[in-house]
């Protein structure tokens, strides 16, 4: 691959995530030899002005991770260039083609998805969509099935499917990838990974910050389309999918598509019982008074900033095991986790009370704020008591159990893995068209059910875990949300 072109190269995503990721890859000697990195944006600035801004963005993150190296920066600096362009105009893209020549180009579209169709059309006209070129699309693509198909049809006209990399940065997280290793690399888990042993699964993506000045975008998408359609359904697929025949990209993605096709539709009549919509009211976050969503927006709105759902997967592996998903803004904690709740032992040989409560095993896969995998098991309390007393203990399954005091590896930015894979043409951790299409189809059904039932969002106080109805969603089944670090 001759060049990586960052469209929107001066924007927030590029400066906050993409360029620091490229620096760390350079620092570790992982970038391909001869790769050029070209920032492309509308702003009329010189190459030196752009590189100076990149250095500020990169150095701050690198020093925070104790990973700044003058030598690594000099090497990255030598790769960097900048061109002011209108990415929707083929004539404006000609200087990029002139710079890279006949080598392959990976175009990363770090811009609004509404521009994707026009940009890929311009890339094709400018000769930047040849057989050796690739395009990376930041999700979500579209806001419903119809708009997704309109955008992706334009993408498909310019690039073949094996040249398209639809990115979901959650899939670049080390712990998410570790989930595949945990399931399919260990005989102790996979035989238990089904409805016979697992009572239910919880997936939580909680954020403490609000929408703020992003409300024009958020008012169009809401929590359902912004978070659940992509990030949360991707996590659900990795938990629920059947073992692929191998780690070939299509083998993995075939199994994920099967999961989405097996999701039970949520109808208008069921919406009130299996879904919760919420919108944050005024409250406190980290001890600071914060405004309601409607106050930030400046007028009333029916947009949900919180959503919780019970999801059923109608296949042999998961029949009868519910999946509970929740996500929202202005919640009590910044927390992203997957909880695999196993069933209780079929018969306890231990008396209750003084011997201790027998808790069911629970596997917690934490993605944020830290990455960790922990398994809770029952263990005998130390001591010489004649009556055996039990207690739950947490067993960490993450890096560090056998490190012998070595410094733990740096926590990588998720985009590092994904950029490296896109440059190498490995699409395993990217989303295929039919997968995205099925996800939008299912989410549209949820949205239609809300509309048909006139299902309005419930208020919840900022700094809590959402409206009380979210707790009732679990309680009516005799279950409760994982309390995490509360």
PDB file of C-alpha atoms in Angstrom, residues 95-382:
ATOM      1  CA  UNK A  95      -3.017  16.229  -6.831  1.00  0.00           C
ATOM      2  CA  UNK A  96      -3.464  13.213  -4.545  1.00  0.00           C
ATOM      3  CA  UNK A  97      -3.332  10.876  -7.529  1.00  0.00           C
ATOM      4  CA  UNK A  98      -0.254  12.719  -8.808  1.00  0.00           C
ATOM      5  CA  UNK A  99       1.502  12.337  -5.441  1.00  0.00           C
ATOM      6  CA  UNK A 100       0.906   8.625  -4.984  1.00  0.00           C
ATOM      7  CA  UNK A 101       1.303   7.543  -8.594  1.00  0.00           C
ATOM      8  CA  UNK A 102       0.227   4.001  -9.398  1.00  0.00           C
ATOM      9  CA  UNK A 103       0.598   2.545  -5.888  1.00  0.00           C
ATOM     10  CA  UNK A 104      -2.436   1.457  -3.920  1.00  0.00           C
ATOM     11  CA  UNK A 105      -4.295   4.069  -1.846  1.00  0.00           C
ATOM     12  CA  UNK A 106      -6.359   3.509   1.297  1.00  0.00           C
ATOM     13  CA  UNK A 107      -8.840   6.380   1.681  1.00  0.00           C
ATOM     14  CA  UNK A 108     -10.124   6.841   5.246  1.00  0.00           C
ATOM     15  CA  UNK A 109     -13.335   8.918   5.252  1.00  0.00           C
ATOM     16  CA  UNK A 110     -13.239  10.697   8.624  1.00  0.00           C
ATOM     17  CA  UNK A 111     -16.084  12.967   7.532  1.00  0.00           C
ATOM     18  CA  UNK A 112     -19.872  13.074   7.821  1.00  0.00           C
ATOM     19  CA  UNK A 113     -21.488   9.903   6.394  1.00  0.00           C
ATOM     20  CA  UNK A 114     -23.795  12.172   4.388  1.00  0.00           C
ATOM     21  CA  UNK A 115     -20.766  12.906   2.156  1.00  0.00           C
ATOM     22  CA  UNK A 116     -19.728   9.288   1.580  1.00  0.00           C
ATOM     23  CA  UNK A 117     -21.686   8.791  -1.637  1.00  0.00           C
ATOM     24  CA  UNK A 118     -20.342  11.938  -3.309  1.00  0.00           C
ATOM     25  CA  UNK A 119     -16.771  11.277  -2.124  1.00  0.00           C
ATOM     26  CA  UNK A 120     -16.548   7.686  -3.368  1.00  0.00           C
ATOM     27  CA  UNK A 121     -17.992   8.782  -6.704  1.00  0.00           C
ATOM     28  CA  UNK A 122     -15.290  11.455  -6.928  1.00  0.00           C
ATOM     29  CA  UNK A 123     -12.593   8.941  -5.906  1.00  0.00           C
ATOM     30  CA  UNK A 124     -13.614   6.659  -8.757  1.00  0.00           C
ATOM     31  CA  UNK A 125     -13.607   9.510 -11.269  1.00  0.00           C
ATOM     32  CA  UNK A 126     -10.173  10.614 -10.037  1.00  0.00           C
ATOM     33  CA  UNK A 127      -8.658   7.158 -10.488  1.00  0.00           C
ATOM     34  CA  UNK A 128      -8.443   6.447  -6.744  1.00  0.00           C
ATOM     35  CA  UNK A 129     -10.795   3.460  -6.740  1.00  0.00           C
ATOM     36  CA  UNK A 130      -8.739   0.995  -8.751  1.00  0.00           C
ATOM     37  CA  UNK A 131      -8.313  -2.702  -7.978  1.00  0.00           C
ATOM     38  CA  UNK A 132      -5.427  -2.023  -5.561  1.00  0.00           C
ATOM     39  CA  UNK A 133      -7.222   0.795  -3.688  1.00  0.00           C
ATOM     40  CA  UNK A 134      -9.383   0.583  -0.553  1.00  0.00           C
ATOM     41  CA  UNK A 135     -11.846   2.769   1.325  1.00  0.00           C
ATOM     42  CA  UNK A 136     -12.504   2.876   5.081  1.00  0.00           C
ATOM     43  CA  UNK A 137     -15.929   4.114   6.241  1.00  0.00           C
ATOM     44  CA  UNK A 138     -16.549   5.290   9.782  1.00  0.00           C
ATOM     45  CA  UNK A 139     -19.879   4.079  11.189  1.00  0.00           C
ATOM     46  CA  UNK A 140     -22.781   4.567  11.396  1.00  0.00           C
ATOM     47  CA  UNK A 141     -23.369   4.556   7.654  1.00  0.00           C
ATOM     48  CA  UNK A 142     -26.804   6.133   7.183  1.00  0.00           C
ATOM     49  CA  UNK A 143     -29.532   6.525   9.804  1.00  0.00           C
ATOM     50  CA  UNK A 144     -31.851   3.732   8.657  1.00  0.00           C
ATOM     51  CA  UNK A 145     -31.943   0.909   6.124  1.00  0.00           C
ATOM     52  CA  UNK A 146     -33.051   3.119   3.235  1.00  0.00           C
ATOM     53  CA  UNK A 147     -30.305   5.745   3.710  1.00  0.00           C
ATOM     54  CA  UNK A 148     -27.718   3.001   4.305  1.00  0.00           C
ATOM     55  CA  UNK A 149     -28.599   1.349   1.010  1.00  0.00           C
ATOM     56  CA  UNK A 150     -28.439   4.683  -0.839  1.00  0.00           C
ATOM     57  CA  UNK A 151     -24.949   5.400   0.502  1.00  0.00           C
ATOM     58  CA  UNK A 152     -23.679   1.854   0.171  1.00  0.00           C
ATOM     59  CA  UNK A 153     -24.962   1.479  -3.372  1.00  0.00           C
ATOM     60  CA  UNK A 154     -22.724   4.428  -4.307  1.00  0.00           C
ATOM     61  CA  UNK A 155     -19.841   2.800  -2.418  1.00  0.00           C
ATOM     62  CA  UNK A 156     -20.487  -0.485  -4.197  1.00  0.00           C
ATOM     63  CA  UNK A 157     -20.487   1.253  -7.571  1.00  0.00           C
ATOM     64  CA  UNK A 158     -16.989   2.638  -6.902  1.00  0.00           C
ATOM     65  CA  UNK A 159     -15.393  -0.226  -4.919  1.00  0.00           C
ATOM     66  CA  UNK A 160     -15.887  -3.990  -4.778  1.00  0.00           C
ATOM     67  CA  UNK A 161     -16.931  -5.410  -1.388  1.00  0.00           C
ATOM     68  CA  UNK A 162     -13.436  -6.743  -0.600  1.00  0.00           C
ATOM     69  CA  UNK A 163     -12.096  -3.172  -0.958  1.00  0.00           C
ATOM     70  CA  UNK A 164     -14.597  -1.693   1.544  1.00  0.00           C
ATOM     71  CA  UNK A 165     -13.768  -1.551   5.274  1.00  0.00           C
ATOM     72  CA  UNK A 166     -16.704  -0.423   7.443  1.00  0.00           C
ATOM     73  CA  UNK A 167     -15.065   0.374  10.735  1.00  0.00           C
ATOM     74  CA  UNK A 168     -16.472  -0.085  14.229  1.00  0.00           C
ATOM     75  CA  UNK A 169     -13.760   0.909  16.670  1.00  0.00           C
ATOM     76  CA  UNK A 170     -15.160  -1.322  19.421  1.00  0.00           C
ATOM     77  CA  UNK A 171     -13.947  -4.322  17.418  1.00  0.00           C
ATOM     78  CA  UNK A 172     -10.379  -3.011  17.678  1.00  0.00           C
ATOM     79  CA  UNK A 173     -10.340  -3.249  21.461  1.00  0.00           C
ATOM     80  CA  UNK A 174      -7.990  -5.883  22.832  1.00  0.00           C
ATOM     81  CA  UNK A 175     -10.612  -7.328  25.191  1.00  0.00           C
ATOM     82  CA  UNK A 176     -13.175  -7.707  22.403  1.00  0.00           C
ATOM     83  CA  UNK A 177     -10.670  -9.694  20.363  1.00  0.00           C
ATOM     84  CA  UNK A 178      -9.782 -11.640  23.506  1.00  0.00           C
ATOM     85  CA  UNK A 179     -13.409 -12.734  23.691  1.00  0.00           C
ATOM     86  CA  UNK A 180     -12.875 -14.793  20.530  1.00  0.00           C
ATOM     87  CA  UNK A 181      -9.767 -16.393  22.061  1.00  0.00           C
ATOM     88  CA  UNK A 182     -11.565 -17.025  25.352  1.00  0.00           C
ATOM     89  CA  UNK A 183     -14.504 -18.752  23.680  1.00  0.00           C
ATOM     90  CA  UNK A 184     -12.853 -20.739  20.945  1.00  0.00           C
ATOM     91  CA  UNK A 185      -9.383 -21.375  22.397  1.00  0.00           C
ATOM     92  CA  UNK A 186     -10.502 -23.000  25.651  1.00  0.00           C
ATOM     93  CA  UNK A 187     -12.471 -26.207  26.082  1.00  0.00           C
ATOM     94  CA  UNK A 188     -13.723 -25.139  29.522  1.00  0.00           C
ATOM     95  CA  UNK A 189     -15.935 -22.352  28.133  1.00  0.00           C
ATOM     96  CA  UNK A 190     -17.374 -23.355  24.768  1.00  0.00           C
ATOM     97  CA  UNK A 191     -19.315 -26.447  26.023  1.00  0.00           C
ATOM     98  CA  UNK A 192     -21.013 -24.159  28.584  1.00  0.00           C
ATOM     99  CA  UNK A 193     -21.670 -21.298  26.148  1.00  0.00           C
ATOM    100  CA  UNK A 194     -25.367 -21.950  25.550  1.00  0.00           C
ATOM    101  CA  UNK A 195     -28.841 -21.758  27.061  1.00  0.00           C
ATOM    102  CA  UNK A 196     -28.290 -24.920  29.131  1.00  0.00           C
ATOM    103  CA  UNK A 197     -25.644 -23.216  31.286  1.00  0.00           C
ATOM    104  CA  UNK A 198     -26.104 -19.462  30.785  1.00  0.00           C
ATOM    105  CA  UNK A 199     -29.061 -17.752  32.455  1.00  0.00           C
ATOM    106  CA  UNK A 200     -28.756 -14.429  30.618  1.00  0.00           C
ATOM    107  CA  UNK A 201     -26.311 -11.956  29.095  1.00  0.00           C
ATOM    108  CA  UNK A 202     -26.025  -8.221  29.824  1.00  0.00           C
ATOM    109  CA  UNK A 203     -24.308  -5.665  27.610  1.00  0.00           C
ATOM    110  CA  UNK A 204     -23.899  -2.157  29.031  1.00  0.00           C
ATOM    111  CA  UNK A 205     -22.394   0.909  27.375  1.00  0.00           C
ATOM    112  CA  UNK A 206     -22.668   3.745  29.889  1.00  0.00           C
ATOM    113  CA  UNK A 207     -21.373   7.280  29.378  1.00  0.00           C
ATOM    114  CA  UNK A 208     -21.285  10.068  31.960  1.00  0.00           C
ATOM    115  CA  UNK A 209     -21.081  12.979  29.513  1.00  0.00           C
ATOM    116  CA  UNK A 210     -24.069  14.563  27.806  1.00  0.00           C
ATOM    117  CA  UNK A 211     -24.829  15.416  24.207  1.00  0.00           C
ATOM    118  CA  UNK A 212     -23.973  19.135  24.506  1.00  0.00           C
ATOM    119  CA  UNK A 213     -23.467  20.923  21.203  1.00  0.00           C
ATOM    120  CA  UNK A 214     -23.700  17.615  19.279  1.00  0.00           C
ATOM    121  CA  UNK A 215     -27.491  17.739  19.621  1.00  0.00           C
ATOM    122  CA  UNK A 216     -28.169  18.379  15.883  1.00  0.00           C
ATOM    123  CA  UNK A 217     -26.558  15.006  15.099  1.00  0.00           C
ATOM    124  CA  UNK A 218     -27.991  13.275  18.142  1.00  0.00           C
ATOM    125  CA  UNK A 219     -31.504  14.557  17.528  1.00  0.00           C
ATOM    126  CA  UNK A 220     -31.408  12.779  14.175  1.00  0.00           C
ATOM    127  CA  UNK A 221     -29.944   9.502  15.447  1.00  0.00           C
ATOM    128  CA  UNK A 222     -30.708   9.023  19.156  1.00  0.00           C
ATOM    129  CA  UNK A 223     -29.212   6.299  21.316  1.00  0.00           C
ATOM    130  CA  UNK A 224     -30.834   3.499  19.285  1.00  0.00           C
ATOM    131  CA  UNK A 225     -29.137   4.421  16.004  1.00  0.00           C
ATOM    132  CA  UNK A 226     -25.976   5.985  17.462  1.00  0.00           C
ATOM    133  CA  UNK A 227     -24.900   3.156  19.763  1.00  0.00           C
ATOM    134  CA  UNK A 228     -27.117   0.092  19.607  1.00  0.00           C
ATOM    135  CA  UNK A 229     -27.216  -0.390  15.830  1.00  0.00           C
ATOM    136  CA  UNK A 230     -23.449  -0.720  15.553  1.00  0.00           C
ATOM    137  CA  UNK A 231     -21.386  -1.071  18.751  1.00  0.00           C
ATOM    138  CA  UNK A 232     -23.826  -3.068  20.859  1.00  0.00           C
ATOM    139  CA  UNK A 233     -25.037  -5.405  18.141  1.00  0.00           C
ATOM    140  CA  UNK A 234     -21.405  -6.110  17.245  1.00  0.00           C
ATOM    141  CA  UNK A 235     -20.671  -7.117  20.843  1.00  0.00           C
ATOM    142  CA  UNK A 236     -23.823  -9.250  20.907  1.00  0.00           C
ATOM    143  CA  UNK A 237     -22.735 -11.027  17.728  1.00  0.00           C
ATOM    144  CA  UNK A 238     -19.317 -11.924  19.138  1.00  0.00           C
ATOM    145  CA  UNK A 239     -20.905 -13.334  22.290  1.00  0.00           C
ATOM    146  CA  UNK A 240     -23.642 -15.253  20.504  1.00  0.00           C
ATOM    147  CA  UNK A 241     -22.128 -16.447  17.218  1.00  0.00           C
ATOM    148  CA  UNK A 242     -21.404 -20.080  16.419  1.00  0.00           C
ATOM    149  CA  UNK A 243     -17.762 -21.200  16.135  1.00  0.00           C
ATOM    150  CA  UNK A 244     -16.470 -20.225  12.682  1.00  0.00           C
ATOM    151  CA  UNK A 245     -14.675 -22.885  10.678  1.00  0.00           C
ATOM    152  CA  UNK A 246     -11.504 -20.769  10.804  1.00  0.00           C
ATOM    153  CA  UNK A 247     -10.420 -17.147  11.247  1.00  0.00           C
ATOM    154  CA  UNK A 248     -10.841 -16.286   7.594  1.00  0.00           C
ATOM    155  CA  UNK A 249     -12.661 -12.904   7.421  1.00  0.00           C
ATOM    156  CA  UNK A 250     -15.736 -14.304   5.703  1.00  0.00           C
ATOM    157  CA  UNK A 251     -15.935 -17.301   8.060  1.00  0.00           C
ATOM    158  CA  UNK A 252     -16.185 -14.992  11.074  1.00  0.00           C
ATOM    159  CA  UNK A 253     -18.549 -12.534   9.420  1.00  0.00           C
ATOM    160  CA  UNK A 254     -20.826 -15.304   8.120  1.00  0.00           C
ATOM    161  CA  UNK A 255     -21.488 -16.379  11.707  1.00  0.00           C
ATOM    162  CA  UNK A 256     -22.174 -12.809  12.836  1.00  0.00           C
ATOM    163  CA  UNK A 257     -24.762 -12.344  10.084  1.00  0.00           C
ATOM    164  CA  UNK A 258     -26.549 -15.522  11.230  1.00  0.00           C
ATOM    165  CA  UNK A 259     -26.930 -14.052  14.716  1.00  0.00           C
ATOM    166  CA  UNK A 260     -28.497 -10.825  13.467  1.00  0.00           C
ATOM    167  CA  UNK A 261     -30.886 -12.779  11.245  1.00  0.00           C
ATOM    168  CA  UNK A 262     -31.936 -14.781  14.311  1.00  0.00           C
ATOM    169  CA  UNK A 263     -32.905 -11.733  16.400  1.00  0.00           C
ATOM    170  CA  UNK A 264     -36.575 -11.896  17.309  1.00  0.00           C
ATOM    171  CA  UNK A 265     -38.412  -8.870  15.856  1.00  0.00           C
ATOM    172  CA  UNK A 266     -39.775  -6.396  18.407  1.00  0.00           C
ATOM    173  CA  UNK A 267     -43.335  -5.550  17.511  1.00  0.00           C
ATOM    174  CA  UNK A 268     -45.513  -2.576  18.390  1.00  0.00           C
ATOM    175  CA  UNK A 269     -47.461  -4.707  20.908  1.00  0.00           C
ATOM    176  CA  UNK A 270     -44.287  -5.918  22.662  1.00  0.00           C
ATOM    177  CA  UNK A 271     -42.366  -2.630  22.715  1.00  0.00           C
ATOM    178  CA  UNK A 272     -43.604  -1.517  26.132  1.00  0.00           C
ATOM    179  CA  UNK A 273     -42.616  -4.827  27.744  1.00  0.00           C
ATOM    180  CA  UNK A 274     -39.184  -5.439  26.194  1.00  0.00           C
ATOM    181  CA  UNK A 275     -37.839  -1.930  25.493  1.00  0.00           C
ATOM    182  CA  UNK A 276     -37.238   1.257  27.466  1.00  0.00           C
ATOM    183  CA  UNK A 277     -36.630   4.733  26.038  1.00  0.00           C
ATOM    184  CA  UNK A 278     -35.223   7.449  28.267  1.00  0.00           C
ATOM    185  CA  UNK A 279     -34.037  11.055  28.138  1.00  0.00           C
ATOM    186  CA  UNK A 280     -31.864  12.672  30.800  1.00  0.00           C
ATOM    187  CA  UNK A 281     -33.230  15.454  32.940  1.00  0.00           C
ATOM    188  CA  UNK A 282     -31.137  17.844  35.031  1.00  0.00           C
ATOM    189  CA  UNK A 283     -28.998  16.259  37.721  1.00  0.00           C
ATOM    190  CA  UNK A 284     -25.422  15.789  38.893  1.00  0.00           C
ATOM    191  CA  UNK A 285     -22.471  14.171  37.159  1.00  0.00           C
ATOM    192  CA  UNK A 286     -19.281  13.746  39.205  1.00  0.00           C
ATOM    193  CA  UNK A 287     -20.677  16.242  41.704  1.00  0.00           C
ATOM    194  CA  UNK A 288     -21.329  18.910  39.060  1.00  0.00           C
ATOM    195  CA  UNK A 289     -24.820  20.191  38.267  1.00  0.00           C
ATOM    196  CA  UNK A 290     -25.722  19.484  34.628  1.00  0.00           C
ATOM    197  CA  UNK A 291     -28.580  20.497  32.350  1.00  0.00           C
ATOM    198  CA  UNK A 292     -31.260  18.336  30.828  1.00  0.00           C
ATOM    199  CA  UNK A 293     -31.058  17.256  27.194  1.00  0.00           C
ATOM    200  CA  UNK A 294     -33.928  19.567  26.324  1.00  0.00           C
ATOM    201  CA  UNK A 295     -32.142  22.516  27.953  1.00  0.00           C
ATOM    202  CA  UNK A 296     -28.999  21.749  25.922  1.00  0.00           C
ATOM    203  CA  UNK A 297     -31.110  21.553  22.782  1.00  0.00           C
ATOM    204  CA  UNK A 298     -33.096  24.689  23.618  1.00  0.00           C
ATOM    205  CA  UNK A 299     -36.512  23.205  22.869  1.00  0.00           C
ATOM    206  CA  UNK A 300     -38.577  20.073  23.574  1.00  0.00           C
ATOM    207  CA  UNK A 301     -37.489  16.827  21.946  1.00  0.00           C
ATOM    208  CA  UNK A 302     -38.627  13.197  21.852  1.00  0.00           C
ATOM    209  CA  UNK A 303     -35.097  11.914  21.143  1.00  0.00           C
ATOM    210  CA  UNK A 304     -33.956   9.086  23.416  1.00  0.00           C
ATOM    211  CA  UNK A 305     -30.590   9.484  25.162  1.00  0.00           C
ATOM    212  CA  UNK A 306     -31.037   6.079  26.828  1.00  0.00           C
ATOM    213  CA  UNK A 307     -32.302   2.764  25.559  1.00  0.00           C
ATOM    214  CA  UNK A 308     -32.634  -0.647  27.176  1.00  0.00           C
ATOM    215  CA  UNK A 309     -33.938  -3.761  25.463  1.00  0.00           C
ATOM    216  CA  UNK A 310     -34.535  -7.413  26.052  1.00  0.00           C
ATOM    217  CA  UNK A 311     -33.307  -9.236  22.949  1.00  0.00           C
ATOM    218  CA  UNK A 312     -34.112 -12.876  22.204  1.00  0.00           C
ATOM    219  CA  UNK A 313     -32.127 -14.944  19.722  1.00  0.00           C
ATOM    220  CA  UNK A 314     -34.283 -17.588  18.105  1.00  0.00           C
ATOM    221  CA  UNK A 315     -31.846 -20.404  17.456  1.00  0.00           C
ATOM    222  CA  UNK A 316     -30.898 -23.694  19.135  1.00  0.00           C
ATOM    223  CA  UNK A 317     -27.953 -22.329  21.118  1.00  0.00           C
ATOM    224  CA  UNK A 318     -29.755 -19.415  22.748  1.00  0.00           C
ATOM    225  CA  UNK A 319     -33.451 -20.347  22.901  1.00  0.00           C
ATOM    226  CA  UNK A 320     -34.749 -19.225  26.302  1.00  0.00           C
ATOM    227  CA  UNK A 321     -31.661 -17.152  27.234  1.00  0.00           C
ATOM    228  CA  UNK A 322     -32.436 -13.416  27.082  1.00  0.00           C
ATOM    229  CA  UNK A 323     -29.865 -10.757  26.219  1.00  0.00           C
ATOM    230  CA  UNK A 324     -30.335  -7.415  28.004  1.00  0.00           C
ATOM    231  CA  UNK A 325     -28.797  -4.339  26.370  1.00  0.00           C
ATOM    232  CA  UNK A 326     -28.623  -0.803  27.775  1.00  0.00           C
ATOM    233  CA  UNK A 327     -26.806   2.342  26.743  1.00  0.00           C
ATOM    234  CA  UNK A 328     -27.147   6.020  27.528  1.00  0.00           C
ATOM    235  CA  UNK A 329     -25.684   9.436  28.175  1.00  0.00           C
ATOM    236  CA  UNK A 330     -25.350  11.085  31.598  1.00  0.00           C
ATOM    237  CA  UNK A 331     -25.376   7.757  33.432  1.00  0.00           C
ATOM    238  CA  UNK A 332     -23.867   6.950  36.817  1.00  0.00           C
ATOM    239  CA  UNK A 333     -20.585   5.558  35.459  1.00  0.00           C
ATOM    240  CA  UNK A 334     -18.491   5.417  32.339  1.00  0.00           C
ATOM    241  CA  UNK A 335     -18.675   1.685  31.866  1.00  0.00           C
ATOM    242  CA  UNK A 336     -18.710  -0.709  28.928  1.00  0.00           C
ATOM    243  CA  UNK A 337     -19.030  -4.361  29.834  1.00  0.00           C
ATOM    244  CA  UNK A 338     -20.409  -7.736  28.840  1.00  0.00           C
ATOM    245  CA  UNK A 339     -21.775  -9.886  31.666  1.00  0.00           C
ATOM    246  CA  UNK A 340     -22.240 -13.619  31.121  1.00  0.00           C
ATOM    247  CA  UNK A 341     -24.470 -14.768  33.979  1.00  0.00           C
ATOM    248  CA  UNK A 342     -24.371 -18.540  34.446  1.00  0.00           C
ATOM    249  CA  UNK A 343     -27.193 -20.504  36.013  1.00  0.00           C
ATOM    250  CA  UNK A 344     -27.159 -21.612  39.642  1.00  0.00           C
ATOM    251  CA  UNK A 345     -25.952 -25.095  40.495  1.00  0.00           C
ATOM    252  CA  UNK A 346     -28.904 -27.484  40.065  1.00  0.00           C
ATOM    253  CA  UNK A 347     -28.744 -28.554  43.711  1.00  0.00           C
ATOM    254  CA  UNK A 348     -26.728 -27.019  46.543  1.00  0.00           C
ATOM    255  CA  UNK A 349     -25.167 -29.423  49.057  1.00  0.00           C
ATOM    256  CA  UNK A 350     -24.381 -26.448  51.285  1.00  0.00           C
ATOM    257  CA  UNK A 351     -26.813 -25.111  53.856  1.00  0.00           C
ATOM    258  CA  UNK A 352     -27.778 -21.487  53.479  1.00  0.00           C
ATOM    259  CA  UNK A 353     -27.176 -18.798  56.094  1.00  0.00           C
ATOM    260  CA  UNK A 354     -24.048 -19.394  58.134  1.00  0.00           C
ATOM    261  CA  UNK A 355     -22.265 -21.262  55.345  1.00  0.00           C
ATOM    262  CA  UNK A 356     -22.687 -18.306  53.013  1.00  0.00           C
ATOM    263  CA  UNK A 357     -24.924 -17.622  50.050  1.00  0.00           C
ATOM    264  CA  UNK A 358     -24.162 -19.682  46.936  1.00  0.00           C
ATOM    265  CA  UNK A 359     -23.835 -17.201  44.085  1.00  0.00           C
ATOM    266  CA  UNK A 360     -23.974 -18.301  40.466  1.00  0.00           C
ATOM    267  CA  UNK A 361     -20.803 -17.962  38.424  1.00  0.00           C
ATOM    268  CA  UNK A 362     -20.461 -14.738  36.462  1.00  0.00           C
ATOM    269  CA  UNK A 363     -18.007 -13.784  33.729  1.00  0.00           C
ATOM    270  CA  UNK A 364     -17.528 -10.009  33.371  1.00  0.00           C
ATOM    271  CA  UNK A 365     -15.741  -8.700  30.291  1.00  0.00           C
ATOM    272  CA  UNK A 366     -14.934  -5.037  30.896  1.00  0.00           C
ATOM    273  CA  UNK A 367     -14.000  -2.784  27.986  1.00  0.00           C
ATOM    274  CA  UNK A 368     -14.132   0.636  29.690  1.00  0.00           C
ATOM    275  CA  UNK A 369     -12.810   2.388  31.711  1.00  0.00           C
ATOM    276  CA  UNK A 370     -10.291  -0.453  32.019  1.00  0.00           C
ATOM    277  CA  UNK A 371      -9.992  -3.615  29.954  1.00  0.00           C
ATOM    278  CA  UNK A 372     -10.337  -6.745  32.050  1.00  0.00           C
ATOM    279  CA  UNK A 373     -11.920 -10.196  32.123  1.00  0.00           C
ATOM    280  CA  UNK A 374     -12.934 -11.601  35.503  1.00  0.00           C
ATOM    281  CA  UNK A 375     -14.678 -14.824  36.517  1.00  0.00           C
ATOM    282  CA  UNK A 376     -16.490 -15.085  39.857  1.00  0.00           C
ATOM    283  CA  UNK A 377     -16.429 -18.512  41.492  1.00  0.00           C
ATOM    284  CA  UNK A 378     -17.323 -19.866  44.922  1.00  0.00           C
ATOM    285  CA  UNK A 379     -14.468 -20.777  47.238  1.00  0.00           C
ATOM    286  CA  UNK A 380     -14.044 -22.004  50.798  1.00  0.00           C
ATOM    287  CA  UNK A 381     -13.278 -19.297  53.317  1.00  0.00           C
ATOM    288  CA  UNK A 382      -9.842 -19.798  54.902  1.00  0.00           C
TER     289      UNK A 382
END
